[in-house]
PDB file of N, CA and C in Angstrom:
ATOM      1  N   MET A   1     134.884  34.819 -62.735  1.00  0.00           N
ATOM      2  CA  MET A   1     135.885  35.814 -63.042  1.00  0.00           C
ATOM      3  C   MET A   1     136.593  36.182 -61.742  1.00  0.00           C
ATOM      4  N   SER A   2     137.886  36.100 -61.728  1.00  0.00           N
ATOM      5  CA  SER A   2     138.644  36.432 -60.529  1.00  0.00           C
ATOM      6  C   SER A   2     139.352  37.769 -60.716  1.00  0.00           C
ATOM      7  N   VAL A   3     139.596  38.409 -59.599  1.00  0.00           N
ATOM      8  CA  VAL A   3     140.292  39.694 -59.613  1.00  0.00           C
ATOM      9  C   VAL A   3     141.763  39.434 -59.391  1.00  0.00           C
ATOM     10  N   GLN A   4     142.577  39.977 -60.245  1.00  0.00           N
ATOM     11  CA  GLN A   4     144.003  39.784 -60.117  1.00  0.00           C
ATOM     12  C   GLN A   4     144.614  41.023 -59.468  1.00  0.00           C
ATOM     13  N   HIS A   5     145.337  40.822 -58.387  1.00  0.00           N
ATOM     14  CA  HIS A   5     145.972  41.922 -57.679  1.00  0.00           C
ATOM     15  C   HIS A   5     147.418  42.076 -58.154  1.00  0.00           C
ATOM     16  N   PHE A   6     147.785  43.282 -58.410  1.00  0.00           N
ATOM     17  CA  PHE A   6     149.139  43.583 -58.818  1.00  0.00           C
ATOM     18  C   PHE A   6     149.856  44.277 -57.677  1.00  0.00           C
ATOM     19  N   PRO A   7     151.109  43.969 -57.470  1.00  0.00           N
ATOM     20  CA  PRO A   7     151.842  44.646 -56.396  1.00  0.00           C
ATOM     21  C   PRO A   7     152.065  46.121 -56.737  1.00  0.00           C
ATOM     22  N   ILE A   8     152.054  46.929 -55.707  1.00  0.00           N
ATOM     23  CA  ILE A   8     152.312  48.359 -55.889  1.00  0.00           C
ATOM     24  C   ILE A   8     153.814  48.540 -55.967  1.00  0.00           C
ATOM     25  N   PRO A   9     154.306  49.207 -56.988  1.00  0.00           N
ATOM     26  CA  PRO A   9     155.751  49.446 -57.077  1.00  0.00           C
ATOM     27  C   PRO A   9     156.245  50.215 -55.854  1.00  0.00           C
ATOM     28  N   GLY A  10     157.453  49.933 -55.429  1.00  0.00           N
ATOM     29  CA  GLY A  10     158.012  50.555 -54.238  1.00  0.00           C
ATOM     30  C   GLY A  10     157.989  52.063 -54.278  1.00  0.00           C
ATOM     31  N   GLY A  11     158.269  52.636 -55.415  1.00  0.00           N
ATOM     32  CA  GLY A  11     158.257  54.083 -55.540  1.00  0.00           C
ATOM     33  C   GLY A  11     156.870  54.672 -55.338  1.00  0.00           C
ATOM     34  N   ALA A  12     155.835  53.960 -55.790  1.00  0.00           N
ATOM     35  CA  ALA A  12     154.469  54.463 -55.662  1.00  0.00           C
ATOM     36  C   ALA A  12     154.032  54.486 -54.206  1.00  0.00           C
ATOM     37  N   SER A  13     154.344  53.445 -53.453  1.00  0.00           N
ATOM     38  CA  SER A  13     153.936  53.432 -52.044  1.00  0.00           C
ATOM     39  C   SER A  13     154.723  54.479 -51.265  1.00  0.00           C
ATOM     40  N   ARG A  14     155.979  54.664 -51.618  1.00  0.00           N
ATOM     41  CA  ARG A  14     156.779  55.705 -50.967  1.00  0.00           C
ATOM     42  C   ARG A  14     156.221  57.079 -51.294  1.00  0.00           C
ATOM     43  N   ARG A  15     155.811  57.258 -52.537  1.00  0.00           N
ATOM     44  CA  ARG A  15     155.234  58.533 -52.970  1.00  0.00           C
ATOM     45  C   ARG A  15     153.958  58.834 -52.191  1.00  0.00           C
ATOM     46  N   PHE A  16     153.128  57.805 -51.978  1.00  0.00           N
ATOM     47  CA  PHE A  16     151.882  57.990 -51.235  1.00  0.00           C
ATOM     48  C   PHE A  16     152.188  58.430 -49.804  1.00  0.00           C
ATOM     49  N   ALA A  17     153.177  57.809 -49.179  1.00  0.00           N
ATOM     50  CA  ALA A  17     153.545  58.181 -47.813  1.00  0.00           C
ATOM     51  C   ALA A  17     154.066  59.615 -47.772  1.00  0.00           C
ATOM     52  N   THR A  18     154.839  59.991 -48.761  1.00  0.00           N
ATOM     53  CA  THR A  18     155.365  61.355 -48.838  1.00  0.00           C
ATOM     54  C   THR A  18     154.227  62.351 -49.008  1.00  0.00           C
ATOM     55  N   ASP A  19     153.296  62.043 -49.901  1.00  0.00           N
ATOM     56  CA  ASP A  19     152.150  62.929 -50.113  1.00  0.00           C
ATOM     57  C   ASP A  19     151.346  63.095 -48.832  1.00  0.00           C
ATOM     58  N   HIS A  20     151.159  62.002 -48.120  1.00  0.00           N
ATOM     59  CA  HIS A  20     150.405  62.038 -46.862  1.00  0.00           C
ATOM     60  C   HIS A  20     151.125  62.922 -45.839  1.00  0.00           C
ATOM     61  N   ASP A  21     152.435  62.767 -45.725  1.00  0.00           N
ATOM     62  CA  ASP A  21     153.220  63.587 -44.801  1.00  0.00           C
ATOM     63  C   ASP A  21     153.140  65.063 -45.173  1.00  0.00           C
ATOM     64  N   LEU A  22     153.241  65.360 -46.453  1.00  0.00           N
ATOM     65  CA  LEU A  22     153.167  66.747 -46.903  1.00  0.00           C
ATOM     66  C   LEU A  22     151.788  67.342 -46.641  1.00  0.00           C
ATOM     67  N   LEU A  23     150.747  66.534 -46.819  1.00  0.00           N
ATOM     68  CA  LEU A  23     149.396  67.020 -46.519  1.00  0.00           C
ATOM     69  C   LEU A  23     149.241  67.333 -45.035  1.00  0.00           C
ATOM     70  N   ASP A  24     149.802  66.485 -44.181  1.00  0.00           N
ATOM     71  CA  ASP A  24     149.754  66.743 -42.741  1.00  0.00           C
ATOM     72  C   ASP A  24     150.491  68.026 -42.384  1.00  0.00           C
ATOM     73  N   LEU A  25     151.653  68.225 -42.977  1.00  0.00           N
ATOM     74  CA  LEU A  25     152.423  69.441 -42.710  1.00  0.00           C
ATOM     75  C   LEU A  25     151.686  70.681 -43.213  1.00  0.00           C
ATOM     76  N   PHE A  26     151.046  70.579 -44.371  1.00  0.00           N
ATOM     77  CA  PHE A  26     150.302  71.714 -44.899  1.00  0.00           C
ATOM     78  C   PHE A  26     149.081  72.016 -44.030  1.00  0.00           C
ATOM     79  N   ALA A  27     148.434  70.969 -43.515  1.00  0.00           N
ATOM     80  CA  ALA A  27     147.296  71.172 -42.602  1.00  0.00           C
ATOM     81  C   ALA A  27     147.757  71.898 -41.341  1.00  0.00           C
ATOM     82  N   GLU A  28     148.950  71.582 -40.862  1.00  0.00           N
ATOM     83  CA  GLU A  28     149.495  72.276 -39.691  1.00  0.00           C
ATOM     84  C   GLU A  28     149.744  73.752 -40.002  1.00  0.00           C
ATOM     85  N   ILE A  29     150.210  74.050 -41.200  1.00  0.00           N
ATOM     86  CA  ILE A  29     150.393  75.453 -41.603  1.00  0.00           C
ATOM     87  C   ILE A  29     149.056  76.178 -41.561  1.00  0.00           C
ATOM     88  N   MET A  30     148.023  75.580 -42.128  1.00  0.00           N
ATOM     89  CA  MET A  30     146.711  76.220 -42.155  1.00  0.00           C
ATOM     90  C   MET A  30     146.168  76.441 -40.747  1.00  0.00           C
ATOM     91  N   SER A  31     146.368  75.465 -39.874  1.00  0.00           N
ATOM     92  CA  SER A  31     145.927  75.591 -38.486  1.00  0.00           C
ATOM     93  C   SER A  31     146.697  76.686 -37.761  1.00  0.00           C
ATOM     94  N   ALA A  32     147.992  76.727 -37.964  1.00  0.00           N
ATOM     95  CA  ALA A  32     148.830  77.747 -37.326  1.00  0.00           C
ATOM     96  C   ALA A  32     148.484  79.139 -37.848  1.00  0.00           C
ATOM     97  N   ARG A  33     148.191  79.246 -39.135  1.00  0.00           N
ATOM     98  CA  ARG A  33     147.793  80.546 -39.700  1.00  0.00           C
ATOM     99  C   ARG A  33     146.495  81.036 -39.064  1.00  0.00           C
ATOM    100  N   ALA A  34     145.535  80.127 -38.907  1.00  0.00           N
ATOM    101  CA  ALA A  34     144.252  80.498 -38.305  1.00  0.00           C
ATOM    102  C   ALA A  34     144.442  80.936 -36.857  1.00  0.00           C
ATOM    103  N   ALA A  35     145.255  80.222 -36.107  1.00  0.00           N
ATOM    104  CA  ALA A  35     145.510  80.578 -34.704  1.00  0.00           C
ATOM    105  C   ALA A  35     146.232  81.919 -34.612  1.00  0.00           C
ATOM    106  N   ASP A  36     147.194  82.147 -35.500  1.00  0.00           N
ATOM    107  CA  ASP A  36     147.933  83.409 -35.511  1.00  0.00           C
ATOM    108  C   ASP A  36     147.001  84.572 -35.860  1.00  0.00           C
ATOM    109  N   ARG A  37     146.159  84.372 -36.855  1.00  0.00           N
ATOM    110  CA  ARG A  37     145.213  85.413 -37.262  1.00  0.00           C
ATOM    111  C   ARG A  37     144.253  85.743 -36.120  1.00  0.00           C
ATOM    112  N   GLN A  38     143.756  84.709 -35.462  1.00  0.00           N
ATOM    113  CA  GLN A  38     142.817  84.910 -34.353  1.00  0.00           C
ATOM    114  C   GLN A  38     143.490  85.656 -33.197  1.00  0.00           C
ATOM    115  N   ALA A  39     144.710  85.305 -32.873  1.00  0.00           N
ATOM    116  CA  ALA A  39     145.428  85.970 -31.788  1.00  0.00           C
ATOM    117  C   ALA A  39     145.692  87.439 -32.121  1.00  0.00           C
ATOM    118  N   ARG A  40     146.021  87.714 -33.376  1.00  0.00           N
ATOM    119  CA  ARG A  40     146.271  89.109 -33.770  1.00  0.00           C
ATOM    120  C   ARG A  40     144.990  89.930 -33.748  1.00  0.00           C
ATOM    121  N   GLU A  41     143.858  89.314 -34.089  1.00  0.00           N
ATOM    122  CA  GLU A  41     142.585  90.023 -34.075  1.00  0.00           C
ATOM    123  C   GLU A  41     142.139  90.374 -32.667  1.00  0.00           C
ATOM    124  N   GLN A  42     142.473  89.542 -31.690  1.00  0.00           N
ATOM    125  CA  GLN A  42     142.054  89.788 -30.305  1.00  0.00           C
ATOM    126  C   GLN A  42     142.807  90.964 -29.695  1.00  0.00           C
ATOM    127  N   ARG A  43     144.080  91.062 -29.977  1.00  0.00           N
ATOM    128  CA  ARG A  43     144.939  92.148 -29.485  1.00  0.00           C
ATOM    129  C   ARG A  43     144.796  92.394 -27.988  1.00  0.00           C
ATOM    130  N   ARG A  44     144.698  91.328 -27.249  1.00  0.00           N
ATOM    131  CA  ARG A  44     144.673  91.442 -25.794  1.00  0.00           C
ATOM    132  C   ARG A  44     146.086  91.210 -25.285  1.00  0.00           C
ATOM    133  N   PRO A  45     146.451  91.824 -24.144  1.00  0.00           N
ATOM    134  CA  PRO A  45     147.804  91.630 -23.614  1.00  0.00           C
ATOM    135  C   PRO A  45     148.097  90.174 -23.244  1.00  0.00           C
ATOM    136  N   ASP A  46     147.055  89.418 -22.881  1.00  0.00           N
ATOM    137  CA  ASP A  46     147.280  88.031 -22.475  1.00  0.00           C
ATOM    138  C   ASP A  46     147.164  87.047 -23.637  1.00  0.00           C
ATOM    139  N   ALA A  47     146.880  87.552 -24.847  1.00  0.00           N
ATOM    140  CA  ALA A  47     146.758  86.665 -26.008  1.00  0.00           C
ATOM    141  C   ALA A  47     148.140  86.147 -26.412  1.00  0.00           C
ATOM    142  N   PRO A  48     148.251  84.854 -26.634  1.00  0.00           N
ATOM    143  CA  PRO A  48     149.568  84.262 -26.978  1.00  0.00           C
ATOM    144  C   PRO A  48     149.941  84.472 -28.442  1.00  0.00           C
ATOM    145  N   SER A  49     150.033  85.727 -28.881  1.00  0.00           N
ATOM    146  CA  SER A  49     150.276  85.992 -30.300  1.00  0.00           C
ATOM    147  C   SER A  49     151.670  85.556 -30.739  1.00  0.00           C
ATOM    148  N   ARG A  50     152.701  85.766 -29.911  1.00  0.00           N
ATOM    149  CA  ARG A  50     154.063  85.365 -30.300  1.00  0.00           C
ATOM    150  C   ARG A  50     154.179  83.848 -30.386  1.00  0.00           C
ATOM    151  N   ILE A  51     153.476  83.163 -29.518  1.00  0.00           N
ATOM    152  CA  ILE A  51     153.516  81.693 -29.561  1.00  0.00           C
ATOM    153  C   ILE A  51     152.946  81.211 -30.896  1.00  0.00           C
ATOM    154  N   ASN A  52     151.834  81.801 -31.304  1.00  0.00           N
ATOM    155  CA  ASN A  52     151.214  81.403 -32.570  1.00  0.00           C
ATOM    156  C   ASN A  52     152.060  81.807 -33.768  1.00  0.00           C
ATOM    157  N   ALA A  53     152.703  82.969 -33.695  1.00  0.00           N
ATOM    158  CA  ALA A  53     153.580  83.395 -34.788  1.00  0.00           C
ATOM    159  C   ALA A  53     154.778  82.455 -34.902  1.00  0.00           C
ATOM    160  N   ASN A  54     155.340  82.054 -33.775  1.00  0.00           N
ATOM    161  CA  ASN A  54     156.462  81.110 -33.793  1.00  0.00           C
ATOM    162  C   ASN A  54     156.018  79.744 -34.319  1.00  0.00           C
ATOM    163  N   ARG A  55     154.808  79.325 -33.912  1.00  0.00           N
ATOM    164  CA  ARG A  55     154.282  78.043 -34.398  1.00  0.00           C
ATOM    165  C   ARG A  55     154.151  78.069 -35.918  1.00  0.00           C
ATOM    166  N   LEU A  56     153.675  79.186 -36.451  1.00  0.00           N
ATOM    167  CA  LEU A  56     153.527  79.306 -37.899  1.00  0.00           C
ATOM    168  C   LEU A  56     154.882  79.273 -38.586  1.00  0.00           C
ATOM    169  N   ALA A  57     155.863  79.974 -38.039  1.00  0.00           N
ATOM    170  CA  ALA A  57     157.208  79.968 -38.633  1.00  0.00           C
ATOM    171  C   ALA A  57     157.804  78.564 -38.624  1.00  0.00           C
ATOM    172  N   LEU A  58     157.626  77.843 -37.524  1.00  0.00           N
ATOM    173  CA  LEU A  58     158.134  76.464 -37.449  1.00  0.00           C
ATOM    174  C   LEU A  58     157.421  75.554 -38.443  1.00  0.00           C
ATOM    175  N   SER A  59     156.115  75.739 -38.597  1.00  0.00           N
ATOM    176  CA  SER A  59     155.343  74.923 -39.543  1.00  0.00           C
ATOM    177  C   SER A  59     155.789  75.172 -40.977  1.00  0.00           C
ATOM    178  N   LEU A  60     155.991  76.437 -41.306  1.00  0.00           N
ATOM    179  CA  LEU A  60     156.470  76.773 -42.654  1.00  0.00           C
ATOM    180  C   LEU A  60     157.848  76.172 -42.909  1.00  0.00           C
ATOM    181  N   GLY A  61     158.710  76.245 -41.907  1.00  0.00           N
ATOM    182  CA  GLY A  61     160.050  75.677 -42.049  1.00  0.00           C
ATOM    183  C   GLY A  61     160.031  74.172 -42.235  1.00  0.00           C
ATOM    184  N   ALA A  62     159.182  73.491 -41.462  1.00  0.00           N
ATOM    185  CA  ALA A  62     159.084  72.033 -41.585  1.00  0.00           C
ATOM    186  C   ALA A  62     158.558  71.628 -42.957  1.00  0.00           C
ATOM    187  N   TYR A  63     157.582  72.375 -43.464  1.00  0.00           N
ATOM    188  CA  TYR A  63     157.010  72.076 -44.780  1.00  0.00           C
ATOM    189  C   TYR A  63     158.046  72.297 -45.881  1.00  0.00           C
ATOM    190  N   ALA A  64     158.756  73.422 -45.819  1.00  0.00           N
ATOM    191  CA  ALA A  64     159.786  73.714 -46.823  1.00  0.00           C
ATOM    192  C   ALA A  64     160.884  72.655 -46.797  1.00  0.00           C
ATOM    193  N   LYS A  65     161.293  72.255 -45.610  1.00  0.00           N
ATOM    194  CA  LYS A  65     162.337  71.239 -45.487  1.00  0.00           C
ATOM    195  C   LYS A  65     161.877  69.906 -46.069  1.00  0.00           C
ATOM    196  N   ALA A  66     160.622  69.527 -45.794  1.00  0.00           N
ATOM    197  CA  ALA A  66     160.091  68.266 -46.332  1.00  0.00           C
ATOM    198  C   ALA A  66     160.025  68.307 -47.855  1.00  0.00           C
ATOM    199  N   LEU A  67     159.628  69.439 -48.407  1.00  0.00           N
ATOM    200  CA  LEU A  67     159.598  69.565 -49.871  1.00  0.00           C
ATOM    201  C   LEU A  67     161.001  69.418 -50.454  1.00  0.00           C
ATOM    202  N   GLU A  68     161.966  70.095 -49.840  1.00  0.00           N
ATOM    203  CA  GLU A  68     163.346  70.029 -50.345  1.00  0.00           C
ATOM    204  C   GLU A  68     163.915  68.619 -50.228  1.00  0.00           C
ATOM    205  N   GLN A  69     163.609  67.915 -49.140  1.00  0.00           N
ATOM    206  CA  GLN A  69     164.114  66.552 -48.968  1.00  0.00           C
ATOM    207  C   GLN A  69     163.559  65.606 -50.029  1.00  0.00           C
ATOM    208  N   ASN A  70     162.353  65.921 -50.508  1.00  0.00           N
ATOM    209  CA  ASN A  70     161.741  65.093 -51.543  1.00  0.00           C
ATOM    210  C   ASN A  70     161.975  65.647 -52.943  1.00  0.00           C
ATOM    211  N   ARG A  71     162.918  66.583 -53.024  1.00  0.00           N
ATOM    212  CA  ARG A  71     163.299  67.200 -54.298  1.00  0.00           C
ATOM    213  C   ARG A  71     162.112  67.813 -55.036  1.00  0.00           C
ATOM    214  N   LEU A  72     161.261  68.477 -54.240  1.00  0.00           N
ATOM    215  CA  LEU A  72     160.121  69.190 -54.788  1.00  0.00           C
ATOM    216  C   LEU A  72     160.366  70.682 -54.609  1.00  0.00           C
ATOM    217  N   PRO A  73     159.863  71.503 -55.502  1.00  0.00           N
ATOM    218  CA  PRO A  73     160.087  72.939 -55.365  1.00  0.00           C
ATOM    219  C   PRO A  73     159.275  73.520 -54.203  1.00  0.00           C
ATOM    220  N   VAL A  74     159.875  74.477 -53.526  1.00  0.00           N
ATOM    221  CA  VAL A  74     159.172  75.192 -52.464  1.00  0.00           C
ATOM    222  C   VAL A  74     158.458  76.359 -53.129  1.00  0.00           C
ATOM    223  N   PRO A  75     157.127  76.440 -52.983  1.00  0.00           N
ATOM    224  CA  PRO A  75     156.405  77.552 -53.610  1.00  0.00           C
ATOM    225  C   PRO A  75     156.951  78.899 -53.143  1.00  0.00           C
ATOM    226  N   ARG A  76     156.999  79.827 -54.050  1.00  0.00           N
ATOM    227  CA  ARG A  76     157.546  81.155 -53.772  1.00  0.00           C
ATOM    228  C   ARG A  76     156.836  81.810 -52.584  1.00  0.00           C
ATOM    229  N   VAL A  77     155.528  81.643 -52.489  1.00  0.00           N
ATOM    230  CA  VAL A  77     154.755  82.244 -51.394  1.00  0.00           C
ATOM    231  C   VAL A  77     155.220  81.699 -50.046  1.00  0.00           C
ATOM    232  N   ILE A  78     155.435  80.392 -49.977  1.00  0.00           N
ATOM    233  CA  ILE A  78     155.897  79.762 -48.735  1.00  0.00           C
ATOM    234  C   ILE A  78     157.306  80.252 -48.412  1.00  0.00           C
ATOM    235  N   ARG A  79     158.161  80.265 -49.397  1.00  0.00           N
ATOM    236  CA  ARG A  79     159.551  80.698 -49.197  1.00  0.00           C
ATOM    237  C   ARG A  79     159.618  82.151 -48.716  1.00  0.00           C
ATOM    238  N   ASP A  80     158.824  83.018 -49.341  1.00  0.00           N
ATOM    239  CA  ASP A  80     158.833  84.431 -48.952  1.00  0.00           C
ATOM    240  C   ASP A  80     158.273  84.637 -47.549  1.00  0.00           C
ATOM    241  N   GLU A  81     157.186  83.963 -47.249  1.00  0.00           N
ATOM    242  CA  GLU A  81     156.604  84.102 -45.912  1.00  0.00           C
ATOM    243  C   GLU A  81     157.554  83.570 -44.846  1.00  0.00           C
ATOM    244  N   LEU A  82     158.230  82.491 -45.149  1.00  0.00           N
ATOM    245  CA  LEU A  82     159.199  81.935 -44.199  1.00  0.00           C
ATOM    246  C   LEU A  82     160.339  82.919 -43.955  1.00  0.00           C
ATOM    247  N   ARG A  83     160.818  83.556 -45.003  1.00  0.00           N
ATOM    248  CA  ARG A  83     161.878  84.568 -44.845  1.00  0.00           C
ATOM    249  C   ARG A  83     161.413  85.721 -43.981  1.00  0.00           C
ATOM    250  N   LEU A  84     160.204  86.201 -44.240  1.00  0.00           N
ATOM    251  CA  LEU A  84     159.662  87.307 -43.459  1.00  0.00           C
ATOM    252  C   LEU A  84     159.501  86.935 -41.990  1.00  0.00           C
ATOM    253  N   ARG A  85     158.949  85.772 -41.747  1.00  0.00           N
ATOM    254  CA  ARG A  85     158.679  85.351 -40.363  1.00  0.00           C
ATOM    255  C   ARG A  85     159.965  84.971 -39.627  1.00  0.00           C
ATOM    256  N   SER A  86     160.936  84.485 -40.343  1.00  0.00           N
ATOM    257  CA  SER A  86     162.202  84.120 -39.693  1.00  0.00           C
ATOM    258  C   SER A  86     162.975  85.354 -39.263  1.00  0.00           C
ATOM    259  N   GLY A  87     162.729  86.471 -39.926  1.00  0.00           N
ATOM    260  CA  GLY A  87     163.418  87.698 -39.581  1.00  0.00           C
ATOM    261  C   GLY A  87     162.797  88.431 -38.397  1.00  0.00           C
ATOM    262  N   LEU A  88     161.625  87.994 -37.972  1.00  0.00           N
ATOM    263  CA  LEU A  88     160.959  88.644 -36.852  1.00  0.00           C
ATOM    264  C   LEU A  88     161.607  88.229 -35.542  1.00  0.00           C
ATOM    265  N   PRO A  89     161.755  89.145 -34.592  1.00  0.00           N
ATOM    266  CA  PRO A  89     162.314  88.772 -33.287  1.00  0.00           C
ATOM    267  C   PRO A  89     161.338  87.878 -32.529  1.00  0.00           C
ATOM    268  N   SER A  90     161.876  86.926 -31.786  1.00  0.00           N
ATOM    269  CA  SER A  90     161.005  86.017 -31.043  1.00  0.00           C
ATOM    270  C   SER A  90     160.861  86.425 -29.599  1.00  0.00           C
TER     271      SER A  90
END
């Protein structure tokens, strides 16, 4: 008995790459959120809290842009948080 291999349709392989990219971007959001939370909890003058807040805002923006480019909806929570963070002075 032989195994027959079928080619992956072009759309499916593209979809897999898109999913992988979106997962990487979402992982960056989670990492940036953790760093921002940790910096805010320390509340030391030398803690890089603004750097972490900016990193989180950039991560949210990159994720939202990637979703829009792939014609996927941006979750309301992400959209609202991005609006809030974009309005903060840097």
